[in-house]
Amino acid sequence: MGVYESLGLTPVINATGTVTRLGGAPMPPTVLDAYRDAADEWVPLDRLQAAACKMISQVTGAEAGIVTAGAAAGLTLGAAAILAGMDLGTMERLPRTDGIADEFIVAREHRNGYDHAVRAAGARFVEVGFNEVTAGAGVRRVEAWEYEAAISDRTAGILYVYLENSAPPLEQVVDVAHRHALPVLVDAAGELPPRSNLLLASMTGADLVSFSGGKAIRGPQSTGVLCGRRDLIASAALQMLDMDDHFDLWEPPTALFDVEKLSGIPRHGIGRTMKVSKEEIVALMTALALFARSGYADELPAQRDRLTRIMDSLRGTDVELRLRDPADHESSPLLEIVVGDRHHVSALDVCRNLRQGKPPIYVGHHKLHEGILVINPLCLSDERADLVGDRMREELS
Ligand SMILES: *Cc1c(COP(=O)(O)O)cnc(C)c1O
């Protein structure tokens, strides 16, 4: 019996990719081996994070970096670092922000459920721009001058949610922010691949960038990478690490901390709730090295082959099939199955029936409103792909 069966659970077939709700990405065997090896011995976590810092800065070109408990945790830590800097008293008080600048400027069109992560540190949002395009009421997206017009002495920083087509371009927002000596915190959680986005901080000058470790990097689901300015990373690390030591005994690793800037040792900070284990740190570093080297590109032909098998199963049904090979040659290919409204069942029905079948199958549901089911092959094996094909043919015949 498998571990999940012994808990009374039925494992599902994940045909939707690295989504958190189903447990994220498959960890490569090398990553799992590293996790197990890391469990055999003990190291001070601040030194392990300092080793991660060196490696992350090599891979990202940023001054510094730490392993976080996910991209969302990285946003909380990043906001806490921007709010407190190296001020131990403010670290102690967060999320209370009495007497300090605590506003983060954010475009209305960038707001999403993850901004909870930023507010959790004590930040308050000031929105700029409109959602005119979505509202069908205009043609313009948010513009750089709108950020500038919102800056006041209460402004602590800017939050920017990065997508390939985010407006305005990140460089313009960084330019506005830096003219006013303000930092920019970037959520780029799911924007890998392309691998080149690892360089976002160094290429755009953004002060902090947060990535997920459990999506395309394929580290543990509960990890992430926060990289950027050295002083802000030091603050984030201080507010996350366990601080139960004596200042006279503690030897702060110099890769992470400018020792002369430390006037004492803070107590556990707001990020202590987001601790990362030694096993997770080592596993994430292993996965990051693999991702940075190849982006797992050698697996793409097998993934495409799985989609072809599913397409073969669906020949003879009257659904339209669209194989999407991503332009970046790095992301997984996707199969769109257009159920549309000319069918006896809707895409939503098929999606539900697949989940309720044996074994349960989860397909991509982000285009249901267009009548489209999306298959992502990243978490499929050949056998599972065949099961997906068979079950879908049943549903669509
Ligand atoms: C996935 C995602 C997150 C959260 O990342 P975790 O690593 O799961 O914490 C945050 N923001 C965006 C835009 C995401 O896609």
GROMACS .gro file of C-alpha atoms and ligand atoms in nm:
model
  412
    1MET     CA    1   0.000   0.000   0.000
    2GLY     CA    2   0.129   0.346  -0.083
    3VAL     CA    3   0.175   0.617   0.178
    4TYR     CA    4  -0.138   0.799   0.070
    5GLU     CA    5  -0.354   0.484   0.060
    6SER     CA    6  -0.240   0.402   0.413
    7LEU     CA    7  -0.386   0.740   0.512
    8GLY     CA    8  -0.713   0.658   0.344
    9LEU     CA    9  -0.644   0.883   0.044
   10THR     CA   10  -0.655   0.807  -0.327
   11PRO     CA   11  -0.366   0.964  -0.520
   12VAL     CA   12  -0.484   1.166  -0.820
   13ILE     CA   13  -0.340   1.194  -1.168
   14ASN     CA   14  -0.205   1.544  -1.207
   15ALA     CA   15  -0.248   1.660  -1.566
   16THR     CA   16  -0.242   2.027  -1.471
   17GLY     CA   17   0.124   2.095  -1.390
   18THR     CA   18   0.296   2.234  -1.083
   19VAL     CA   19  -0.010   2.367  -0.903
   20THR     CA   20   0.019   2.404  -0.527
   21ARG     CA   21  -0.328   2.262  -0.462
   22LEU     CA   22  -0.217   1.918  -0.584
   23GLY     CA   23   0.128   1.925  -0.427
   24GLY     CA   24   0.339   2.106  -0.686
   25ALA     CA   25   0.620   1.986  -0.908
   26PRO     CA   26   0.790   1.645  -0.924
   27MET     CA   27   1.128   1.657  -0.748
   28PRO     CA   28   1.408   1.495  -0.952
   29PRO     CA   29   1.579   1.193  -0.788
   30THR     CA   30   1.898   1.396  -0.730
   31VAL     CA   31   1.696   1.648  -0.531
   32LEU     CA   32   1.532   1.378  -0.320
   33ASP     CA   33   1.875   1.222  -0.255
   34ALA     CA   34   2.008   1.560  -0.142
   35TYR     CA   35   1.710   1.601   0.092
   36ARG     CA   36   1.780   1.262   0.251
   37ASP     CA   37   2.155   1.328   0.280
   38ALA     CA   38   2.089   1.663   0.444
   39ALA     CA   39   1.884   1.489   0.712
   40ASP     CA   40   2.184   1.280   0.829
   41GLU     CA   41   2.387   1.563   0.979
   42TRP     CA   42   2.341   1.901   1.145
   43VAL     CA   43   2.466   2.248   1.054
   44PRO     CA   44   2.394   2.598   1.186
   45LEU     CA   45   2.113   2.724   0.962
   46ASP     CA   46   2.255   3.075   0.929
   47ARG     CA   47   2.571   2.929   0.775
   48LEU     CA   48   2.368   2.708   0.547
   49GLN     CA   49   2.168   3.013   0.433
   50ALA     CA   50   2.499   3.195   0.381
   51ALA     CA   51   2.612   2.912   0.152
   52ALA     CA   52   2.278   2.937  -0.028
   53CYS     CA   53   2.334   3.313  -0.054
   54LYS     CA   54   2.660   3.263  -0.245
   55MET     CA   55   2.504   3.010  -0.478
   56ILE     CA   56   2.189   3.214  -0.539
   57SER     CA   57   2.391   3.522  -0.623
   58GLN     CA   58   2.596   3.324  -0.875
   59VAL     CA   59   2.284   3.192  -1.044
   60THR     CA   60   2.080   3.514  -1.034
   61GLY     CA   61   2.348   3.780  -1.063
   62ALA     CA   62   2.190   3.946  -0.758
   63GLU     CA   63   2.404   4.067  -0.469
   64ALA     CA   64   2.255   3.817  -0.227
   65GLY     CA   65   1.974   3.569  -0.171
   66ILE     CA   66   1.814   3.329   0.076
   67VAL     CA   67   1.598   3.021   0.057
   68THR     CA   68   1.246   3.103   0.177
   69ALA     CA   69   0.941   2.895   0.261
   70GLY     CA   70   0.792   2.974  -0.081
   71ALA     CA   71   0.747   3.280  -0.296
   72ALA     CA   72   0.462   3.406  -0.078
   73ALA     CA   73   0.687   3.383   0.230
   74GLY     CA   74   0.950   3.567   0.025
   75LEU     CA   75   0.702   3.852  -0.024
   76THR     CA   76   0.635   3.876   0.350
   77LEU     CA   77   1.008   3.868   0.428
   78GLY     CA   78   1.083   4.116   0.151
   79ALA     CA   79   0.821   4.358   0.280
   80ALA     CA   80   0.949   4.312   0.637
   81ALA     CA   81   1.303   4.385   0.519
   82ILE     CA   82   1.193   4.699   0.338
   83LEU     CA   83   0.994   4.819   0.640
   84ALA     CA   84   1.257   4.748   0.906
   85GLY     CA   85   1.593   4.763   0.728
   86MET     CA   86   1.853   4.691   0.996
   87ASP     CA   87   1.650   4.855   1.273
   88LEU     CA   88   1.617   4.592   1.544
   89GLY     CA   89   1.340   4.783   1.722
   90THR     CA   90   1.121   4.790   1.413
   91MET     CA   91   1.187   4.420   1.353
   92GLU     CA   92   1.060   4.359   1.704
   93ARG     CA   93   0.739   4.560   1.646
   94LEU     CA   94   0.629   4.437   1.303
   95PRO     CA   95   0.358   4.407   1.182
   96ARG     CA   96   0.297   4.726   1.382
   97THR     CA   97   0.439   5.016   1.189
   98ASP     CA   98   0.370   5.316   1.414
   99GLY     CA   99   0.603   5.598   1.329
  100ILE     CA  100   0.756   5.451   1.014
  101ALA     CA  101   0.672   5.478   0.644
  102ASP     CA  102   0.460   5.171   0.569
  103GLU     CA  103   0.287   5.232   0.236
  104PHE     CA  104   0.357   5.013  -0.066
  105ILE     CA  105   0.245   5.149  -0.398
  106VAL     CA  106   0.088   4.883  -0.620
  107ALA     CA  107  -0.090   4.896  -0.953
  108ARG     CA  108  -0.457   4.810  -0.922
  109GLU     CA  109  -0.414   4.558  -1.203
  110HIS     CA  110  -0.132   4.383  -1.011
  111ARG     CA  111  -0.342   4.313  -0.704
  112ASN     CA  112  -0.415   3.948  -0.635
  113GLY     CA  113  -0.464   3.701  -0.350
  114TYR     CA  114  -0.092   3.694  -0.272
  115ASP     CA  115  -0.087   4.055  -0.162
  116HIS     CA  116  -0.197   3.919   0.175
  117ALA     CA  117   0.167   3.807   0.202
  118VAL     CA  118   0.289   4.166   0.175
  119ARG     CA  119   0.024   4.308   0.408
  120ALA     CA  120   0.111   4.043   0.668
  121ALA     CA  121   0.440   4.222   0.736
  122GLY     CA  122   0.253   4.543   0.822
  123ALA     CA  123   0.253   4.709   0.479
  124ARG     CA  124  -0.047   4.907   0.365
  125PHE     CA  125  -0.129   4.937  -0.003
  126VAL     CA  126  -0.180   5.253  -0.201
  127GLU     CA  127  -0.327   5.164  -0.539
  128VAL     CA  128  -0.248   5.337  -0.864
  129GLY     CA  129  -0.391   5.300  -1.212
  130PHE     CA  130  -0.720   5.146  -1.311
  131ASN     CA  131  -0.844   4.822  -1.458
  132GLU     CA  132  -0.985   4.997  -1.764
  133VAL     CA  133  -0.895   4.729  -2.015
  134THR     CA  134  -1.067   4.453  -1.815
  135ALA     CA  135  -1.360   4.684  -1.746
  136GLY     CA  136  -1.395   4.754  -2.117
  137ALA     CA  137  -1.385   5.122  -2.033
  138GLY     CA  138  -1.054   5.230  -2.179
  139VAL     CA  139  -0.739   5.133  -2.364
  140ARG     CA  140  -0.461   5.232  -2.126
  141ARG     CA  141  -0.290   5.028  -1.860
  142VAL     CA  142  -0.107   5.162  -1.557
  143GLU     CA  143   0.169   5.411  -1.640
  144ALA     CA  144   0.497   5.497  -1.467
  145TRP     CA  145   0.395   5.854  -1.381
  146GLU     CA  146   0.106   5.723  -1.174
  147TYR     CA  147   0.352   5.553  -0.938
  148GLU     CA  148   0.553   5.874  -0.911
  149ALA     CA  149   0.244   6.081  -0.837
  150ALA     CA  150   0.154   5.852  -0.545
  151ILE     CA  151   0.490   5.877  -0.367
  152SER     CA  152   0.486   6.059  -0.033
  153ASP     CA  153   0.684   6.057   0.289
  154ARG     CA  154   0.469   5.762   0.399
  155THR     CA  155   0.590   5.549   0.105
  156ALA     CA  156   0.810   5.253   0.201
  157GLY     CA  157   0.838   5.084  -0.139
  158ILE     CA  158   0.669   4.955  -0.451
  159LEU     CA  159   0.523   4.608  -0.509
  160TYR     CA  160   0.539   4.486  -0.869
  161VAL     CA  161   0.387   4.160  -0.996
  162TYR     CA  162   0.600   4.049  -1.288
  163LEU     CA  163   0.460   3.886  -1.601
  164GLU     CA  164   0.609   3.896  -1.947
  165ASN     CA  165   0.348   4.155  -2.042
  166SER     CA  166   0.317   4.344  -1.712
  167ALA     CA  167   0.264   4.714  -1.759
  168PRO     CA  168   0.447   4.943  -1.728
  169PRO     CA  169   0.781   4.764  -1.788
  170LEU     CA  170   0.960   4.682  -1.462
  171GLU     CA  171   1.260   4.896  -1.564
  172GLN     CA  172   1.041   5.207  -1.573
  173VAL     CA  173   0.903   5.140  -1.226
  174VAL     CA  174   1.252   5.075  -1.089
  175ASP     CA  175   1.365   5.402  -1.243
  176VAL     CA  176   1.086   5.599  -1.074
  177ALA     CA  177   1.145   5.423  -0.742
  178HIS     CA  178   1.521   5.476  -0.739
  179ARG     CA  179   1.486   5.845  -0.824
  180HIS     CA  180   1.303   5.866  -0.492
  181ALA     CA  181   1.540   5.623  -0.311
  182LEU     CA  182   1.263   5.365  -0.277
  183PRO     CA  183   1.300   4.987  -0.318
  184VAL     CA  184   1.094   4.768  -0.554
  185LEU     CA  185   0.975   4.425  -0.439
  186VAL     CA  186   0.893   4.193  -0.729
  187ASP     CA  187   0.667   3.889  -0.724
  188ALA     CA  188   0.798   3.666  -1.004
  189ALA     CA  189   0.684   3.345  -0.835
  190GLY     CA  190   0.575   3.153  -1.142
  191GLU     CA  191   0.779   3.333  -1.407
  192LEU     CA  192   1.032   3.056  -1.455
  193PRO     CA  193   1.092   2.940  -1.722
  194PRO     CA  194   1.235   3.121  -1.908
  195ARG     CA  195   1.555   3.065  -1.714
  196SER     CA  196   1.668   3.413  -1.813
  197ASN     CA  197   1.417   3.550  -1.560
  198LEU     CA  198   1.651   3.430  -1.285
  199LEU     CA  199   1.845   3.744  -1.377
  200LEU     CA  200   1.549   3.980  -1.321
  201ALA     CA  201   1.704   4.159  -1.023
  202SER     CA  202   2.042   4.209  -1.185
  203MET     CA  203   1.900   4.301  -1.527
  204THR     CA  204   1.635   4.547  -1.411
  205GLY     CA  205   1.785   4.681  -1.088
  206ALA     CA  206   1.483   4.561  -0.890
  207ASP     CA  207   1.576   4.551  -0.522
  208LEU     CA  208   1.414   4.220  -0.426
  209VAL     CA  209   1.270   3.942  -0.641
  210SER     CA  210   1.074   3.645  -0.506
  211PHE     CA  211   1.053   3.311  -0.691
  212SER     CA  212   0.878   2.983  -0.610
  213GLY     CA  213   1.109   2.687  -0.550
  214GLY     CA  214   0.833   2.430  -0.593
  215LYS     CA  215   0.720   2.521  -0.942
  216ALA     CA  216   0.953   2.490  -1.244
  217ILE     CA  217   1.270   2.483  -1.030
  218ARG     CA  218   1.130   2.156  -0.893
  219GLY     CA  219   1.259   2.189  -0.541
  220PRO     CA  220   1.043   2.111  -0.238
  221GLN     CA  221   0.695   2.259  -0.272
  222SER     CA  222   0.745   2.463   0.045
  223THR     CA  223   1.052   2.653  -0.078
  224GLY     CA  224   1.131   2.969  -0.266
  225VAL     CA  225   1.415   3.207  -0.344
  226LEU     CA  226   1.434   3.570  -0.244
  227CYS     CA  227   1.723   3.754  -0.408
  228GLY     CA  228   1.839   4.111  -0.446
  229ARG     CA  229   2.008   4.385  -0.250
  230ARG     CA  230   2.252   4.266   0.011
  231ASP     CA  231   2.131   4.484   0.300
  232LEU     CA  232   1.767   4.388   0.240
  233ILE     CA  233   1.849   4.017   0.215
  234ALA     CA  234   2.041   4.048   0.544
  235SER     CA  235   1.735   4.203   0.708
  236ALA     CA  236   1.507   3.933   0.565
  237ALA     CA  237   1.742   3.661   0.692
  238LEU     CA  238   1.758   3.814   1.040
  239GLN     CA  239   1.379   3.826   1.056
  240MET     CA  240   1.340   3.464   0.944
  241LEU     CA  241   1.623   3.275   1.114
  242ASP     CA  242   1.595   3.134   1.463
  243MET     CA  243   1.774   3.389   1.682
  244ASP     CA  244   1.797   3.203   2.011
  245ASP     CA  245   2.165   3.261   2.078
  246HIS     CA  246   2.392   3.501   2.270
  247PHE     CA  247   2.534   3.796   2.079
  248ASP     CA  248   2.876   3.720   2.233
  249LEU     CA  249   2.870   3.364   2.103
  250TRP     CA  250   2.706   3.418   1.766
  251GLU     CA  251   2.940   3.432   1.468
  252PRO     CA  252   2.730   3.593   1.194
  253PRO     CA  253   2.832   3.450   0.855
  254THR     CA  254   2.987   3.733   0.658
  255ALA     CA  255   2.839   3.617   0.327
  256LEU     CA  256   2.499   3.720   0.465
  257PHE     CA  257   2.563   3.989   0.723
  258ASP     CA  258   2.777   4.301   0.746
  259VAL     CA  259   2.879   4.233   1.101
  260GLU     CA  260   2.964   4.595   1.183
  261LYS     CA  261   2.603   4.693   1.105
  262LEU     CA  262   2.469   4.467   1.379
  263SER     CA  263   2.423   4.640   1.713
  264GLY     CA  264   2.277   4.332   1.876
  265ILE     CA  265   2.090   4.016   1.805
  266PRO     CA  266   1.719   4.057   1.743
  267ARG     CA  267   1.472   3.811   1.889
  268HIS     CA  268   1.269   3.587   1.660
  269GLY     CA  269   1.123   3.808   1.390
  270ILE     CA  270   0.802   3.811   1.196
  271GLY     CA  271   0.949   3.558   0.953
  272ARG     CA  272   1.016   3.294   1.218
  273THR     CA  273   0.676   3.148   1.126
  274MET     CA  274   0.820   3.081   0.778
  275LYS     CA  275   1.123   2.876   0.873
  276VAL     CA  276   1.292   2.653   0.619
  277SER     CA  277   1.455   2.325   0.722
  278LYS     CA  278   1.812   2.223   0.641
  279GLU     CA  279   1.677   1.946   0.418
  280GLU     CA  280   1.459   2.190   0.225
  281ILE     CA  281   1.745   2.438   0.183
  282VAL     CA  282   1.981   2.171   0.050
  283ALA     CA  283   1.715   2.022  -0.178
  284LEU     CA  284   1.622   2.363  -0.316
  285MET     CA  285   1.988   2.446  -0.386
  286THR     CA  286   2.027   2.114  -0.568
  287ALA     CA  287   1.716   2.178  -0.776
  288LEU     CA  288   1.818   2.535  -0.849
  289ALA     CA  289   2.155   2.416  -0.980
  290LEU     CA  290   1.980   2.163  -1.209
  291PHE     CA  291   1.730   2.420  -1.330
  292ALA     CA  292   1.996   2.684  -1.390
  293ARG     CA  293   2.207   2.439  -1.590
  294SER     CA  294   1.947   2.301  -1.828
  295GLY     CA  295   1.597   2.408  -1.728
  296TYR     CA  296   1.515   2.034  -1.754
  297ALA     CA  297   1.500   2.084  -2.131
  298ASP     CA  298   1.601   1.721  -2.191
  299GLU     CA  299   1.259   1.616  -2.060
  300LEU     CA  300   1.057   1.819  -2.308
  301PRO     CA  301   1.053   1.561  -2.592
  302ALA     CA  302   0.912   1.293  -2.358
  303GLN     CA  303   0.651   1.540  -2.234
  304ARG     CA  304   0.550   1.621  -2.590
  305ASP     CA  305   0.528   1.251  -2.667
  306ARG     CA  306   0.280   1.208  -2.380
  307LEU     CA  307   0.059   1.477  -2.527
  308THR     CA  308   0.075   1.306  -2.866
  309ARG     CA  309  -0.044   0.981  -2.706
  310ILE     CA  310  -0.339   1.163  -2.552
  311MET     CA  311  -0.417   1.322  -2.889
  312ASP     CA  312  -0.407   0.979  -3.053
  313SER     CA  313  -0.661   0.852  -2.799
  314LEU     CA  314  -0.894   1.138  -2.884
  315ARG     CA  315  -0.892   1.094  -3.261
  316GLY     CA  316  -1.242   1.008  -3.367
  317THR     CA  317  -1.409   1.226  -3.107
  318ASP     CA  318  -1.524   1.555  -3.254
  319VAL     CA  319  -1.326   1.783  -3.020
  320GLU     CA  320  -1.069   2.021  -3.157
  321LEU     CA  321  -0.713   1.956  -3.033
  322ARG     CA  322  -0.449   2.227  -3.016
  323LEU     CA  323  -0.091   2.136  -2.933
  324ARG     CA  324   0.086   2.442  -2.796
  325ASP     CA  325   0.464   2.441  -2.819
  326PRO     CA  326   0.584   2.737  -2.613
  327ALA     CA  327   0.789   2.994  -2.797
  328ASP     CA  328   1.057   2.997  -2.525
  329HIS     CA  329   1.151   2.629  -2.596
  330GLU     CA  330   1.180   2.590  -2.219
  331SER     CA  331   0.826   2.561  -2.082
  332SER     CA  332   0.624   2.241  -2.105
  333PRO     CA  333   0.416   2.196  -2.419
  334LEU     CA  334   0.041   2.209  -2.352
  335LEU     CA  335  -0.256   2.036  -2.510
  336GLU     CA  336  -0.578   2.231  -2.536
  337ILE     CA  337  -0.894   2.028  -2.579
  338VAL     CA  338  -1.172   2.248  -2.710
  339VAL     CA  339  -1.500   2.106  -2.587
  340GLY     CA  340  -1.688   2.422  -2.676
  341ASP     CA  341  -2.066   2.425  -2.667
  342ARG     CA  342  -2.133   2.199  -2.965
  343HIS     CA  343  -2.105   1.897  -2.738
  344HIS     CA  344  -2.347   1.703  -2.522
  345VAL     CA  345  -2.131   1.790  -2.220
  346SER     CA  346  -1.963   2.115  -2.120
  347ALA     CA  347  -1.594   2.151  -2.042
  348LEU     CA  348  -1.692   2.207  -1.678
  349ASP     CA  349  -1.884   1.875  -1.672
  350VAL     CA  350  -1.591   1.688  -1.821
  351CYS     CA  351  -1.354   1.850  -1.570
  352ARG     CA  352  -1.580   1.746  -1.281
  353ASN     CA  353  -1.637   1.393  -1.413
  354LEU     CA  354  -1.262   1.340  -1.452
  355ARG     CA  355  -1.203   1.449  -1.092
  356GLN     CA  356  -1.477   1.217  -0.968
  357GLY     CA  357  -1.361   0.917  -1.173
  358LYS     CA  358  -1.127   0.635  -1.072
  359PRO     CA  359  -0.849   0.727  -1.056
  360PRO     CA  360  -0.931   1.097  -1.016
  361ILE     CA  361  -0.778   1.307  -1.294
  362TYR     CA  362  -0.715   1.679  -1.260
  363VAL     CA  363  -0.679   1.875  -1.584
  364GLY     CA  364  -0.600   2.245  -1.628
  365HIS     CA  365  -0.915   2.449  -1.560
  366HIS     CA  366  -0.802   2.804  -1.630
  367LYS     CA  367  -0.973   2.815  -1.971
  368LEU     CA  368  -1.302   2.653  -1.874
  369HIS     CA  369  -1.484   2.977  -1.947
  370GLU     CA  370  -1.376   2.933  -2.311
  371GLY     CA  371  -1.485   2.568  -2.309
  372ILE     CA  372  -1.122   2.451  -2.311
  373LEU     CA  373  -0.950   2.183  -2.100
  374VAL     CA  374  -0.573   2.212  -2.076
  375ILE     CA  375  -0.333   1.919  -2.030
  376ASN     CA  376   0.012   1.989  -1.886
  377PRO     CA  377   0.235   1.680  -1.911
  378LEU     CA  378   0.497   1.780  -1.651
  379CYS     CA  379   0.361   1.557  -1.373
  380LEU     CA  380   0.251   1.267  -1.600
  381SER     CA  381   0.426   0.939  -1.677
  382ASP     CA  382   0.357   0.744  -1.999
  383GLU     CA  383   0.109   0.518  -1.819
  384ARG     CA  384  -0.070   0.808  -1.657
  385ALA     CA  385  -0.087   0.989  -1.990
  386ASP     CA  386  -0.252   0.681  -2.141
  387LEU     CA  387  -0.504   0.674  -1.856
  388VAL     CA  388  -0.581   1.041  -1.917
  389GLY     CA  389  -0.633   0.970  -2.288
  390ASP     CA  390  -0.862   0.672  -2.220
  391ARG     CA  391  -1.073   0.854  -1.963
  392MET     CA  392  -1.109   1.161  -2.179
  393ARG     CA  393  -1.217   0.955  -2.478
  394GLU     CA  394  -1.486   0.798  -2.258
  395GLU     CA  395  -1.608   1.138  -2.147
  396LEU     CA  396  -1.602   1.292  -2.494
  397SER     CA  397  -1.741   1.007  -2.705
  398LIG     C1  398   0.259   3.062  -0.713
  398LIG     C2  399   0.256   3.208  -0.690
  398LIG     C3  400   0.285   3.263  -0.564
  398LIG     C4  401   0.308   3.177  -0.443
  398LIG     O1  402   0.424   3.100  -0.452
  398LIG     P1  403   0.454   2.991  -0.339
  398LIG     O2  404   0.594   2.947  -0.373
  398LIG     O3  405   0.352   2.883  -0.356
  398LIG     O4  406   0.445   3.058  -0.208
  398LIG     C5  407   0.286   3.399  -0.550
  398LIG     N1  408   0.261   3.482  -0.654
  398LIG     C6  409   0.233   3.434  -0.777
  398LIG     C7  410   0.206   3.530  -0.888
  398LIG     C8  411   0.229   3.295  -0.800
  398LIG     O5  412   0.203   3.247  -0.922
   0.00000   0.00000   0.00000
